PDB file of C-alpha atoms in Angstrom:
ATOM      1  CA  VAL A 204       0.027  -0.099  -0.178  1.00 37.00           C
ATOM      2  CA  TYR A 205       1.313   3.493  -1.596  1.00 41.00           C
ATOM      3  CA  GLU A 206       0.076   6.780   0.364  1.00 44.00           C
ATOM      4  CA  ILE A 207       1.470   9.186  -2.246  1.00 45.00           C
ATOM      5  CA  CYS A 208       0.672  13.447  -2.014  1.00 44.00           C
ATOM      6  CA  TYR A 209       1.177  16.185  -5.362  1.00 39.00           C
ATOM      7  CA  VAL A 210       3.023  18.802  -4.173  1.00 38.00           C
ATOM      8  CA  ALA A 211       2.075  21.878  -6.415  1.00 40.00           C
ATOM      9  CA  GLU A 212       4.741  24.143  -5.340  1.00 39.00           C
ATOM     10  CA  VAL A 213       7.584  21.691  -6.776  1.00 37.00           C
ATOM     11  CA  ASP A 214       5.358  19.855  -9.413  1.00 40.00           C
ATOM     12  CA  THR A 215       6.512  16.545  -8.018  1.00 41.00           C
ATOM     13  CA  CYS A 216       4.795  13.291  -6.366  1.00 46.00           C
ATOM     14  CA  LYS A 217       5.896  12.279  -2.685  1.00 44.00           C
ATOM     15  CA  LEU A 218       5.894   9.271  -1.185  1.00 47.00           C
ATOM     16  CA  LEU A 219       3.966   9.671   2.338  1.00 46.00           C
ATOM     17  CA  THR A 220       3.998   5.977   3.553  1.00 48.00           C
ATOM     18  CA  VAL A 221       4.399   2.247   2.275  1.00 47.00           C
ATOM     19  CA  ASN A 222       2.685  -0.284   3.851  1.00 42.00           C
ATOM     20  CA  GLY A 223       2.455   2.212   6.980  1.00 45.00           C
ATOM     21  CA  ILE A 224       6.161   3.073   7.061  1.00 49.00           C
ATOM     22  CA  ASP A 225       6.898   6.521   6.799  1.00 46.00           C
ATOM     23  CA  PRO A 226       9.976   6.796   4.854  1.00 44.00           C
ATOM     24  CA  VAL A 227      11.282   9.610   6.760  1.00 42.00           C
ATOM     25  CA  GLY A 228      10.197   9.276  10.320  1.00 44.00           C
ATOM     26  CA  GLY A 229      10.196   5.288  10.399  1.00 45.00           C
ATOM     27  CA  SER A 230       6.931   2.705  11.563  1.00 39.00           C
ATOM     28  CA  THR A 231       3.451   4.606  11.593  1.00 38.00           C
ATOM     29  CA  GLY A 232       2.099   1.558  13.470  1.00 35.00           C
ATOM     30  CA  GLY A 233       2.805  -1.509  13.333  1.00 33.00           C
ATOM     31  CA  ASP A 234       5.306  -4.521  13.516  1.00 33.00           C
ATOM     32  CA  THR A 235       7.855  -3.505  10.312  1.00 32.00           C
ATOM     33  CA  GLY A 236      10.060  -6.457  11.465  1.00 34.00           C
ATOM     34  CA  GLY A 237      13.746  -6.748  10.449  1.00 34.00           C
ATOM     35  CA  ASP A 238      16.695  -6.254  13.206  1.00 33.00           C
ATOM     36  CA  THR A 239      15.946  -3.219  15.890  1.00 28.00           C
ATOM     37  CA  GLY A 240      18.613  -1.359  17.858  1.00 29.00           C
ATOM     38  CA  GLY A 241      21.617   0.403  17.415  1.00 30.00           C
ATOM     39  CA  ASP A 242      22.518   3.551  16.149  1.00 35.00           C
ATOM     40  CA  THR A 243      20.962   4.158  12.822  1.00 38.00           C
ATOM     41  CA  GLY A 244      22.700   7.487  12.130  1.00 61.00           C
ATOM     42  CA  THR A 245      21.495  10.576  11.279  1.00 73.00           C
ATOM     43  CA  THR A 246      17.656   9.839   9.295  1.00 84.00           C
ATOM     44  CA  GLY A 247      16.987  11.668   6.198  1.00 91.00           C
ATOM     45  CA  ASN A 248      14.247  12.325   3.751  1.00 92.00           C
ATOM     46  CA  GLY A 249      15.903  10.695   0.499  1.00 94.00           C
ATOM     47  CA  THR A 250      17.058  13.693  -1.338  1.00 94.00           C
ATOM     48  CA  LEU A 251      20.597  14.700  -2.570  1.00 93.00           C
ATOM     49  CA  ALA A 252      20.502  16.873   0.302  1.00 93.00           C
ATOM     50  CA  SER A 253      19.294  15.039   3.233  1.00 95.00           C
ATOM     51  CA  PRO A 254      19.941  11.087   2.031  1.00 96.00           C
ATOM     52  CA  TYR A 255      18.252   7.953   3.432  1.00 97.00           C
ATOM     53  CA  ASN A 256      20.059   6.194   6.019  1.00 97.00           C
ATOM     54  CA  VAL A 257      20.786   2.428   5.231  1.00 97.00           C
ATOM     55  CA  THR A 258      17.651   1.745   7.801  1.00 96.00           C
ATOM     56  CA  GLN A 259      15.231   3.760   6.186  1.00 97.00           C
ATOM     57  CA  ALA A 260      16.030   2.487   2.627  1.00 97.00           C
ATOM     58  CA  TYR A 261      15.882  -0.977   4.209  1.00 96.00           C
ATOM     59  CA  ASP A 262      12.333  -0.713   6.006  1.00 96.00           C
ATOM     60  CA  ILE A 263      10.888   0.640   2.279  1.00 96.00           C
ATOM     61  CA  ALA A 264      12.019  -2.054  -0.026  1.00 96.00           C
ATOM     62  CA  ALA A 265      10.930  -4.485   3.174  1.00 96.00           C
ATOM     63  CA  ALA A 266       7.607  -3.413   3.252  1.00 96.00           C
ATOM     64  CA  LEU A 267       7.407  -3.813  -0.787  1.00 95.00           C
ATOM     65  CA  ALA A 268       6.049  -6.801  -2.083  1.00 95.00           C
ATOM     66  CA  GLU A 269       8.361  -9.255  -4.040  1.00 94.00           C
ATOM     67  CA  GLY A 270       8.977  -8.071  -6.910  1.00 92.00           C
ATOM     68  CA  ALA A 271       7.649  -4.095  -6.312  1.00 94.00           C
ATOM     69  CA  ASN A 272       9.792  -0.928  -6.209  1.00 92.00           C
ATOM     70  CA  SER A 273       9.097   2.023  -4.574  1.00 92.00           C
ATOM     71  CA  GLY A 274       8.765   4.158  -8.010  1.00 92.00           C
ATOM     72  CA  SER A 275      10.674   7.053  -7.462  1.00 92.00           C
ATOM     73  CA  GLU A 276      14.514   7.756  -7.033  1.00 93.00           C
ATOM     74  CA  VAL A 277      16.009   8.020  -3.535  1.00 95.00           C
ATOM     75  CA  TYR A 278      19.655   8.795  -1.957  1.00 96.00           C
ATOM     76  CA  THR A 279      20.736   6.620   0.739  1.00 97.00           C
ATOM     77  CA  THR A 280      24.168   7.194   2.161  1.00 97.00           C
ATOM     78  CA  GLY A 281      26.094   4.187   4.136  1.00 97.00           C
ATOM     79  CA  THR A 282      28.963   2.255   4.829  1.00 96.00           C
ATOM     80  CA  VAL A 283      30.579  -0.451   2.426  1.00 95.00           C
ATOM     81  CA  VAL A 284      30.838  -3.794   3.700  1.00 93.00           C
ATOM     82  CA  ALA A 285      31.484  -7.126   2.427  1.00 88.00           C
ATOM     83  CA  GLY A 286      28.352  -9.558   0.977  1.00 83.00           C
ATOM     84  CA  THR A 287      27.087 -11.369  -1.677  1.00 76.00           C
ATOM     85  CA  ASP A 288      24.399 -10.192  -4.074  1.00 70.00           C
ATOM     86  CA  SER A 289      21.887 -11.786  -5.941  1.00 67.00           C
ATOM     87  CA  TYR A 290      23.595 -14.066  -7.893  1.00 70.00           C
ATOM     88  CA  ASN A 291      26.202 -15.509  -4.859  1.00 71.00           C
ATOM     89  CA  LYS A 292      28.776 -13.321  -5.905  1.00 75.00           C
ATOM     90  CA  ALA A 293      30.774 -11.542  -3.313  1.00 81.00           C
ATOM     91  CA  THR A 294      30.602  -7.776  -2.989  1.00 80.00           C
ATOM     92  CA  PRO A 295      32.222  -5.157  -3.916  1.00 87.00           C
ATOM     93  CA  ASN A 296      32.249  -6.340  -7.490  1.00 87.00           C
ATOM     94  CA  VAL A 297      32.141  -4.816 -11.155  1.00 87.00           C
ATOM     95  CA  TYR A 298      30.865  -6.450 -13.847  1.00 85.00           C
ATOM     96  CA  SER A 299      29.858  -4.965 -17.235  1.00 86.00           C
ATOM     97  CA  GLY A 300      31.358  -1.643 -16.027  1.00 87.00           C
ATOM     98  CA  ARG A 301      28.672  -1.624 -12.998  1.00 88.00           C
ATOM     99  CA  ALA A 302      29.743  -1.634  -9.342  1.00 89.00           C
ATOM    100  CA  SER A 303      27.549  -4.017  -6.641  1.00 91.00           C
ATOM    101  CA  PHE A 304      28.075  -3.289  -3.467  1.00 93.00           C
ATOM    102  CA  HIS A 305      26.687  -3.615   0.242  1.00 94.00           C
ATOM    103  CA  ILE A 306      26.058  -0.877   1.970  1.00 96.00           C
ATOM    104  CA  THR A 307      25.420  -0.706   5.999  1.00 96.00           C
ATOM    105  CA  ASP A 308      24.245   2.012   8.717  1.00 96.00           C
ATOM    106  CA  GLY A 309      25.404  -0.237  11.727  1.00 94.00           C
ATOM    107  CA  ASN A 310      21.993  -1.543  11.880  1.00 95.00           C
ATOM    108  CA  LYS A 311      21.022  -3.045   8.412  1.00 96.00           C
ATOM    109  CA  THR A 312      22.373  -3.763   5.007  1.00 95.00           C
ATOM    110  CA  ILE A 313      20.976  -3.277   1.642  1.00 96.00           C
ATOM    111  CA  LEU A 314      22.883  -4.078  -1.581  1.00 94.00           C
ATOM    112  CA  ALA A 315      23.529  -1.414  -4.071  1.00 94.00           C
ATOM    113  CA  TYR A 316      23.237  -3.402  -7.521  1.00 92.00           C
ATOM    114  CA  ASN A 317      24.555  -2.269 -11.099  1.00 90.00           C
ATOM    115  CA  VAL A 318      25.178   1.103  -9.689  1.00 92.00           C
ATOM    116  CA  GLN A 319      26.696   3.118 -12.809  1.00 89.00           C
ATOM    117  CA  ASP A 320      28.991   6.253 -12.518  1.00 87.00           C
ATOM    118  CA  ALA A 321      28.018   9.497 -11.818  1.00 83.00           C
ATOM    119  CA  ASN A 322      27.905  10.185 -15.229  1.00 80.00           C
ATOM    120  CA  ASP A 323      25.050   7.474 -15.941  1.00 75.00           C
ATOM    121  CA  SER A 324      27.257   5.210 -17.995  1.00 79.00           C
ATOM    122  CA  ALA A 325      28.907   1.656 -17.035  1.00 80.00           C
ATOM    123  CA  SER A 326      32.398   2.464 -17.546  1.00 82.00           C
ATOM    124  CA  PHE A 327      34.032   1.742 -14.098  1.00 85.00           C
ATOM    125  CA  GLN A 328      36.981  -0.470 -14.960  1.00 81.00           C
ATOM    126  CA  GLU A 329      37.479  -1.438 -11.639  1.00 78.00           C
ATOM    127  CA  ASN A 330      35.988  -1.065  -8.173  1.00 79.00           C
ATOM    128  CA  PRO A 331      35.427   2.371  -6.805  1.00 86.00           C
ATOM    129  CA  VAL A 332      34.623   1.053  -3.715  1.00 91.00           C
ATOM    130  CA  LYS A 333      36.435  -0.594  -1.045  1.00 91.00           C
ATOM    131  CA  VAL A 334      34.811  -1.942   2.391  1.00 93.00           C
ATOM    132  CA  GLY A 335      34.550   0.907   4.933  1.00 94.00           C
ATOM    133  CA  ASP A 336      34.292   3.783   2.344  1.00 95.00           C
ATOM    134  CA  VAL A 337      31.056   5.970   3.289  1.00 96.00           C
ATOM    135  CA  VAL A 338      28.887   6.173  -0.129  1.00 96.00           C
ATOM    136  CA  VAL A 339      26.247   8.193  -1.574  1.00 96.00           C
ATOM    137  CA  VAL A 340      24.231   6.246  -4.283  1.00 95.00           C
ATOM    138  CA  THR A 341      20.749   7.236  -5.787  1.00 94.00           C
ATOM    139  CA  GLY A 342      18.009   4.501  -7.312  1.00 94.00           C
ATOM    140  CA  CYS A 343      15.150   3.036  -6.814  1.00 95.00           C
ATOM    141  CA  LEU A 344      14.071   0.424  -3.908  1.00 96.00           C
ATOM    142  CA  LYS A 345      13.359  -2.294  -4.281  1.00 95.00           C
ATOM    143  CA  ASN A 346      12.488  -6.394  -3.521  1.00 95.00           C
ATOM    144  CA  TYR A 347      14.215  -8.498  -5.890  1.00 92.00           C
ATOM    145  CA  LYS A 348      13.185 -12.066  -5.044  1.00 91.00           C
ATOM    146  CA  GLY A 349      13.847 -11.178  -1.734  1.00 91.00           C
ATOM    147  CA  THR A 350      16.668  -9.561  -2.071  1.00 91.00           C
ATOM    148  CA  LEU A 351      16.799  -5.315  -0.797  1.00 95.00           C
ATOM    149  CA  GLU A 352      18.279  -3.208  -3.417  1.00 95.00           C
ATOM    150  CA  ILE A 353      19.020   0.185  -4.308  1.00 95.00           C
ATOM    151  CA  ALA A 354      18.780  -0.469  -8.098  1.00 93.00           C
ATOM    152  CA  TYR A 355      18.213   0.664 -11.539  1.00 89.00           C
ATOM    153  CA  GLN A 356      14.417   1.066 -12.636  1.00 88.00           C
ATOM    154  CA  GLN A 357      13.163   1.638 -16.061  1.00 85.00           C
ATOM    155  CA  ASN A 358      11.759   4.870 -16.961  1.00 82.00           C
ATOM    156  CA  VAL A 359      11.801   5.495 -12.707  1.00 84.00           C
ATOM    157  CA  ALA A 360      15.196   5.496 -11.625  1.00 86.00           C
ATOM    158  CA  LYS A 361      18.938   5.008 -12.656  1.00 87.00           C
ATOM    159  CA  CYS A 362      21.450   3.983  -9.969  1.00 90.00           C
ATOM    160  CA  THR A 363      24.411   5.716  -9.517  1.00 91.00           C
ATOM    161  CA  LEU A 364      27.233   6.251  -7.505  1.00 94.00           C
ATOM    162  CA  VAL A 365      27.134  10.096  -6.544  1.00 93.00           C
ATOM    163  CA  SER A 366      29.970  10.493  -3.480  1.00 93.00           C
ATOM    164  CA  ILE A 367      32.942   8.470  -1.963  1.00 93.00           C
ATOM    165  CA  ASN A 368      34.270   9.347   1.277  1.00 94.00           C
ATOM    166  CA  GLY A 369      32.140  12.963   0.813  1.00 92.00           C
ATOM    167  CA  VAL A 370      33.909  13.573  -1.973  1.00 92.00           C
ATOM    168  CA  ALA A 371      31.076  14.211  -5.271  1.00 91.00           C
ATOM    169  CA  GLN A 372      31.817  12.167  -8.182  1.00 88.00           C
ATOM    170  CA  SER A 373      32.100  13.823 -11.399  1.00 75.00           C
ATOM    171  CA  GLY A 374      28.788  14.646 -13.105  1.00 61.00           C
ATOM    172  CA  ARG A 375      27.404  15.208  -9.807  1.00 51.00           C
TER     173      ARG A 375
END
């Protein structure tokens, strides 16, 4: 269940809730499941100026039905950690010029999948990130066969690497 409103002042729609979860402030009622406790970091509103932390992104993606996406482009920040992607490949990795890696906020972890460079091209020759880097990525939140992701979604969002350790990548 999505709750969306139109904001005339900026000629755009805003995602208010996904299955009862406020993407900015957390749960608006009911149990959202998943991990609890720990420092979730500063909460944001999913914009470049105020990206979601990983817990916020995770909770929105977890509320989606399998195969569904959030329907909008969001920015998320987190620390790169080792993991395994949907194809059981170790992350971080690069395949066909795109990077895949997991990010965490110390509480929850989500996969940034098929990330392009800041110029929206698949031009990574080697991995642009390493474990421990703090990154901002933009993309669509998805539940891909039970794997929670920040990823490309046709006609909705590109998935790009915006910054590494506070340094904006070219193109942004």
